[in-house]
Amino acid sequence: MTLQFTVSPDFAPDRLSGWYIFNTWLQKQTGEAIHLELYNDFQSQRNAIAAGKVDLIYANPFDAAMLVREHGFLPLVKAINTADEALIAVRAESGITDVAQLQPGVRVAFTSHPDVHLIGMIMLEPADLGSDNIVPVAADSYVLVAKHLLKGEAEAGIFPAQAYDNLSAMVKSQLKVLVRSQISVIHHALLAGPRLQARRAEIQALLINMNADAKAVEILKSLDFGGWEAVADEAMEFMIDLMDTLNT
Amino acid sequence: MIHDMQVEDIVGDYREASLQCYGAITRKVYYTQIETPYPDGKLIVSTSTPDGVITHVNRAFVEMSGYREEELLGAPHAILRHPDMPAAAFKDLWDTIQRGEKWQGYVKNLRKDGGFYWVKATVIPNIRGGQLASYTSVRRKPSRTKVEEAMQLYSTLS
């Protein structure tokens, strides 16, 4: 039986080869045939999960509740010292210095990445802004969010903090950050589906020990990870509950 | 266990009030008109037992409340109760979460130094193995419009 591994569609494009190399490593270590299937968007991935096709997923925290509570996935690991944070930016020359100055009808650029969108919208709430009174400007990538701002096609943009930090110095010099989240406890995680759970502890140990092997460390570097750390069931449940409080 | 507030902890001119917490328990509080702005981008997070005793707080909770973490753990959530908050708001909160539902509202919290801060609070029951295990409360920055509406409403409630 071939198992299916998938990655949250919000992964950075330059990590694509890293995920394939990681999957090859995982197959060798586990002796399992594992197919890496990458979906173009979250809805396609959710459809595959609902159809029972997915056995292992590097999941967006927004989907964790659905995976764990509806489809019986269990947490394995998360990348060490990583957290999903978001920020709101405007053009540097804009007179806006505080989110509270943004007015209803403001054009806000963002991508379809659900956790970043959720955190970003929460940071717009102090301005009494929500999905019912902003003008959404959909973008396929965070570079395009920046472009919408620079071209004056949006007044505010929602970015993942890490992606914003990785924008070129020239682009960042033309933008300014109004607010950056400091939540710390929302993160992507690798989750095992029901067919993999008999080997959960073994796979978890393999992943945590990647740091002890020089070749495996190179694979981690290709994913921009410093290593994996275990995620306990209760820690995952806590994050799911926390996401639930934010999703209202 | 909940203790009376201490005058020596208070910063600025203060007033005094006695609050009825959890029915029989009375707490003497001192409060000022000094507001601490909600920090941008942060969430204040805590977890409590089903009867409201704090079991976990994050750093933002500690910073905004003015209490040390060890003073908060084991204390009832009512340690943050401000005299301007009507009992009716907390009754609604408890009635809602005890039905197993999510509660959301605007809350004026009392700091250890007598000052206050407004939050948009969401409280959810944590169900583990089909049983109520705890409650998680997450607070985020409220809009001033909503705070002013809440102030208006709470002044009419007891």
XYZ file of C-alpha atoms in Angstrom:
406
model
C 0.000 0.000 0.000
C 1.316 3.438 -0.920
C 0.732 6.101 1.700
C 0.107 9.696 0.785
C 2.016 12.648 2.247
C 0.963 16.215 1.562
C 2.130 19.658 2.588
C 0.047 22.719 3.379
C -0.168 24.629 0.064
C 1.299 27.743 1.687
C 4.859 26.387 1.616
C 7.442 28.707 0.097
C 8.088 27.800 -3.598
C 11.838 27.543 -2.979
C 11.153 24.732 -0.460
C 9.506 22.516 -3.091
C 12.590 20.384 -3.765
C 13.222 20.175 -0.007
C 9.871 18.509 0.565
C 10.584 15.914 -2.156
C 14.005 15.173 -0.639
C 12.408 14.915 2.816
C 9.835 12.468 1.469
C 12.574 10.295 -0.068
C 14.427 10.306 3.256
C 11.216 9.380 5.094
C 10.560 6.431 2.765
C 14.051 5.083 3.321
C 13.821 5.466 7.079
C 10.372 3.930 7.457
C 10.495 1.359 4.650
C 7.054 2.579 3.589
C 6.087 3.596 0.073
C 5.043 7.209 0.504
C 3.827 9.388 -2.357
C 4.183 13.155 -1.948
C 1.111 14.835 -3.402
C 1.123 18.611 -3.492
C -2.176 20.383 -3.956
C -2.483 23.770 -5.614
C -4.912 25.135 -3.071
C -6.388 24.450 0.354
C -9.780 23.365 -0.931
C -8.301 20.631 -3.149
C -6.257 19.433 -0.198
C -9.308 19.445 2.099
C -11.245 17.432 -0.472
C -8.455 14.836 -0.510
C -8.461 14.689 3.299
C -12.243 14.268 3.342
C -11.902 11.440 0.804
C -9.481 9.653 3.170
C -6.554 9.894 0.749
C -4.067 11.593 3.087
C -1.930 9.695 5.624
C 0.659 12.292 6.580
C 0.340 16.047 6.378
C 2.396 19.096 7.212
C -0.715 21.004 8.142
C -1.719 24.605 8.408
C -2.982 25.281 11.963
C -6.291 26.441 10.536
C -6.957 22.891 9.340
C -5.728 21.186 12.525
C -9.181 21.069 14.143
C -10.688 19.380 11.108
C -7.799 16.915 10.810
C -7.657 15.948 14.488
C -11.291 16.109 15.540
C -13.040 15.006 12.349
C -10.511 12.720 10.664
C -8.589 11.231 13.585
C -5.135 12.644 12.801
C -2.607 12.822 15.634
C 0.310 15.244 16.020
C 3.874 14.120 15.422
C 6.209 17.113 15.388
C 6.591 20.799 14.639
C 9.607 22.683 13.377
C 11.731 23.916 16.292
C 11.333 27.585 17.224
C 8.757 28.360 14.597
C 5.403 30.053 14.991
C 2.925 31.396 12.499
C 2.793 35.161 12.896
C 1.233 37.756 10.609
C 1.566 41.474 10.059
C -0.319 44.351 8.486
C 1.692 46.628 6.217
C 0.927 49.768 4.222
C 2.947 51.875 1.796
C 5.789 53.689 3.537
C 4.540 57.018 2.219
C 1.018 56.427 3.568
C -0.168 58.781 6.275
C -1.545 55.773 8.181
C 0.539 54.996 11.257
C -1.946 52.926 13.261
C -4.405 50.199 12.268
C -7.140 52.194 14.015
C -6.818 54.865 11.282
C -7.938 52.426 8.557
C -11.531 53.110 7.532
C -14.389 50.899 6.301
C -14.063 50.366 2.572
C -10.287 50.024 2.823
C -8.801 47.728 0.186
C -6.899 44.914 1.886
C -4.667 42.562 -0.090
C -4.133 39.021 1.151
C -3.658 35.474 -0.067
C -5.855 32.449 0.597
C -3.598 31.151 3.392
C -6.119 30.656 6.178
C -4.061 31.082 9.356
C -2.370 34.261 8.190
C -5.698 35.651 7.003
C -7.330 34.854 10.348
C -4.562 36.500 12.392
C -4.478 39.465 10.020
C -8.226 40.039 10.262
C -8.004 39.930 14.069
C -5.405 42.679 13.911
C -7.824 44.781 11.829
C -10.595 44.462 14.453
C -9.403 47.438 16.551
C -10.353 49.573 13.521
C -13.846 47.999 13.477
C -12.897 46.269 10.249
C -14.049 42.824 9.262
C -14.819 40.804 6.176
C -18.131 42.670 5.801
C -16.649 46.157 5.438
C -13.274 45.781 3.737
C -12.711 45.451 0.013
C -10.735 42.233 -0.463
C -7.906 42.235 -2.992
C -7.036 38.598 -3.646
C -3.421 37.750 -4.421
C -1.747 34.480 -5.342
C 1.440 35.186 -3.396
C 2.887 37.548 -0.820
C 5.043 39.179 -3.469
C 1.808 40.087 -5.225
C 0.364 41.438 -1.969
C 3.373 43.770 -1.842
C 2.866 44.707 -5.497
C -0.777 45.592 -4.881
C 0.359 47.954 -2.125
C 3.138 49.537 -4.163
C 0.870 50.051 -7.182
C -1.813 51.653 -5.026
C -4.279 48.842 -5.705
C -4.661 48.180 -1.972
C -4.142 50.376 1.085
C -3.216 47.555 3.474
C -1.770 44.078 3.077
C -1.731 40.989 5.278
C 1.566 39.089 5.243
C 3.020 36.150 7.136
C 5.767 37.783 9.198
C 8.442 35.436 7.874
C 7.502 36.020 4.221
C 7.519 39.777 4.780
C 10.943 39.607 6.380
C 12.178 37.702 3.316
C 10.983 40.354 0.850
C 13.810 42.254 -0.816
C 15.244 45.258 1.011
C 14.073 47.488 -1.836
C 10.451 46.343 -1.519
C 10.506 46.588 2.274
C 11.902 50.115 2.087
C 8.696 51.130 0.306
C 6.440 49.550 2.945
C 5.882 50.012 6.656
C 4.517 47.626 9.237
C 1.557 48.831 11.303
C 1.263 45.798 13.552
C 2.969 42.433 13.865
C 1.419 39.562 15.800
C 3.221 38.061 18.790
C 1.074 35.008 19.447
C 3.852 32.364 19.622
C 1.617 29.317 20.000
C 0.105 28.917 16.526
C 2.208 26.769 14.244
C 2.185 24.287 11.386
C 2.618 20.662 12.445
C 3.212 17.269 10.918
C 0.199 15.034 11.621
C -0.262 11.302 11.140
C -3.497 9.893 9.790
C -5.159 6.706 11.047
C -3.213 4.307 8.757
C 0.140 5.563 10.091
C -0.667 5.705 13.768
C 0.653 2.275 14.662
C 4.095 3.644 13.801
C 3.548 7.066 15.341
C 6.124 6.872 18.153
C 8.732 5.367 15.847
C 8.276 8.039 13.160
C 8.237 10.782 15.768
C 11.577 9.535 17.130
C 13.062 9.349 13.611
C 12.113 12.944 12.959
C 13.329 14.287 16.283
C 16.649 12.525 15.747
C 17.210 14.028 12.298
C 19.480 16.572 13.952
C 21.908 13.813 14.895
C 22.658 12.867 11.292
C 24.681 15.217 9.059
C 22.844 14.235 5.863
C 19.468 14.638 7.540
C 20.517 18.050 8.807
C 21.049 19.106 5.190
C 17.497 18.020 4.396
C 16.219 20.092 7.296
C 18.199 23.051 5.993
C 16.568 22.662 2.584
C 13.244 23.134 4.397
C 14.661 26.054 6.409
C 14.029 24.119 9.621
C 16.445 23.825 12.542
C 14.969 20.458 13.510
C 11.763 18.863 14.708
C 10.289 18.778 18.190
C 7.477 16.571 19.452
C 3.959 17.945 19.708
C 1.961 16.385 22.543
C -1.706 15.583 22.045
C -2.745 18.164 24.641
C -0.556 20.861 23.070
C -2.303 20.237 19.754
C -5.727 20.290 21.428
C -4.784 23.585 23.118
C -3.820 25.131 19.769
C -7.048 23.908 18.202
C -9.070 25.441 21.047
C -7.136 28.673 20.693
C -7.788 28.783 16.945
C -11.451 28.167 17.730
C -11.574 31.259 19.964
C -10.031 33.337 17.176
C -12.322 32.055 14.493
C -15.300 34.120 15.721
C -7.866 31.633 47.079
C -8.578 35.307 46.496
C -7.158 38.051 48.716
C -8.110 41.673 49.223
C -6.067 44.079 47.148
C -3.246 45.852 48.965
C -3.138 49.655 49.113
C 0.663 49.616 48.797
C 0.330 47.995 45.335
C -1.858 50.803 43.990
C -0.448 53.479 41.709
C -2.271 56.824 41.654
C -5.435 58.158 43.255
C -7.810 55.339 44.012
C -11.327 54.471 45.095
C -12.404 51.487 47.155
C -15.109 48.905 46.556
C -16.221 45.532 47.883
C -16.985 42.923 45.265
C -19.087 39.823 45.697
C -17.144 37.052 43.985
C -18.694 33.607 43.541
C -21.597 34.492 45.808
C -20.322 34.241 49.351
C -16.792 35.605 48.949
C -16.232 39.342 49.309
C -13.087 41.009 47.995
C -11.954 44.539 48.790
C -10.544 46.219 45.684
C -8.896 49.553 44.995
C -9.138 51.046 41.550
C -7.857 54.047 39.668
C -8.748 55.774 36.398
C -5.455 54.803 34.770
C -5.916 52.737 31.606
C -3.169 50.521 30.220
C -3.544 50.300 26.428
C -3.934 46.800 25.029
C -0.629 45.801 23.373
C -0.831 45.593 19.579
C -0.527 42.143 18.028
C -0.716 40.173 21.275
C -3.215 37.713 22.664
C -3.756 37.305 26.382
C -4.340 33.611 27.044
C -5.280 31.665 30.143
C -6.709 28.306 31.046
C -8.772 27.566 34.129
C -10.376 24.646 35.877
C -14.124 24.166 35.352
C -14.723 26.236 38.510
C -12.599 29.156 37.348
C -9.228 28.589 39.045
C -6.360 29.722 36.811
C -4.029 26.902 35.728
C -2.088 28.535 32.870
C -1.278 32.091 31.824
C 0.864 33.377 28.988
C 3.407 36.181 29.229
C 0.979 38.818 27.926
C -1.464 37.889 30.711
C 1.236 38.416 33.331
C 2.377 41.710 31.803
C -1.104 43.189 31.487
C -2.464 42.019 34.843
C 0.547 43.312 36.787
C 0.587 40.127 38.904
C 3.443 37.660 39.024
C 2.729 34.292 37.425
C 2.884 32.538 40.800
C 0.249 34.922 42.169
C -2.069 34.085 39.266
C -1.762 30.298 39.185
C -4.251 28.848 41.645
C -6.178 32.123 41.933
C -9.756 32.462 40.699
C -10.270 34.429 37.475
C -12.222 36.918 39.587
C -8.818 38.314 40.620
C -9.210 40.510 37.497
C -12.777 41.566 38.186
C -13.290 45.316 37.982
C -16.087 46.989 39.991
C -17.398 48.627 36.810
C -18.201 45.190 35.368
C -21.821 44.224 36.086
C -22.486 40.853 37.690
C -24.960 40.207 34.849
C -22.102 40.053 32.315
C -20.316 37.322 34.259
C -23.553 35.447 34.873
C -24.091 35.404 31.111
C -20.508 34.195 30.628
C -20.871 31.334 33.112
C -24.358 30.367 31.921
C -23.066 30.208 28.345
C -19.897 28.198 28.914
C -21.629 25.839 31.333
C -23.996 24.981 28.475
C -20.850 23.993 26.567
C -21.006 27.027 24.275
C -18.502 29.695 23.360
C -18.850 33.131 25.029
C -17.597 36.373 23.619
C -17.787 39.854 25.088
C -15.982 43.003 26.094
C -14.475 43.049 29.573
C -12.861 45.751 31.702
C -10.177 44.046 33.743
C -8.628 45.253 36.993
C -4.854 45.303 37.307
C -2.909 44.631 40.473
C -1.902 48.322 40.551
C -5.552 49.424 40.462
C -5.490 50.424 36.797
C -7.585 48.774 34.117
C -7.503 47.460 30.562
C -10.262 46.561 28.133
C -10.270 43.312 26.174
C -12.405 41.457 23.682
C -12.633 38.091 25.418
C -13.597 34.700 24.053
C -14.040 31.779 26.423
C -14.494 28.205 25.254
C -14.995 24.940 27.090
C -12.142 22.481 26.483
C -13.708 19.079 25.882
C -11.374 16.101 26.262
C -12.658 12.575 25.820
C -16.191 13.921 25.721
C -15.822 15.556 29.142
C -15.337 19.187 30.196
C -11.680 19.410 31.204
C -11.100 23.158 31.473
C -11.866 26.527 29.955
C -9.573 28.552 27.718
C -9.926 32.302 27.584
C -8.316 34.334 24.824
C -8.396 38.132 24.856
C -7.572 40.412 21.964
C -7.470 44.112 21.316
C -10.955 45.659 21.183
C -11.983 48.615 19.058
C -12.664 51.860 20.950
C -16.161 51.932 19.453
C -16.973 48.572 20.986
C -15.439 49.578 24.313
C -17.572 52.713 24.414
C -20.693 50.681 23.588
C -19.816 48.231 26.376
C -19.240 51.064 28.870
C -22.643 52.476 27.997
C -24.344 49.096 28.320
C -22.613 48.055 31.551
C -23.519 51.335 33.243
C -27.169 50.322 32.871
C -26.702 46.817 34.307
C -26.208 45.717 37.873
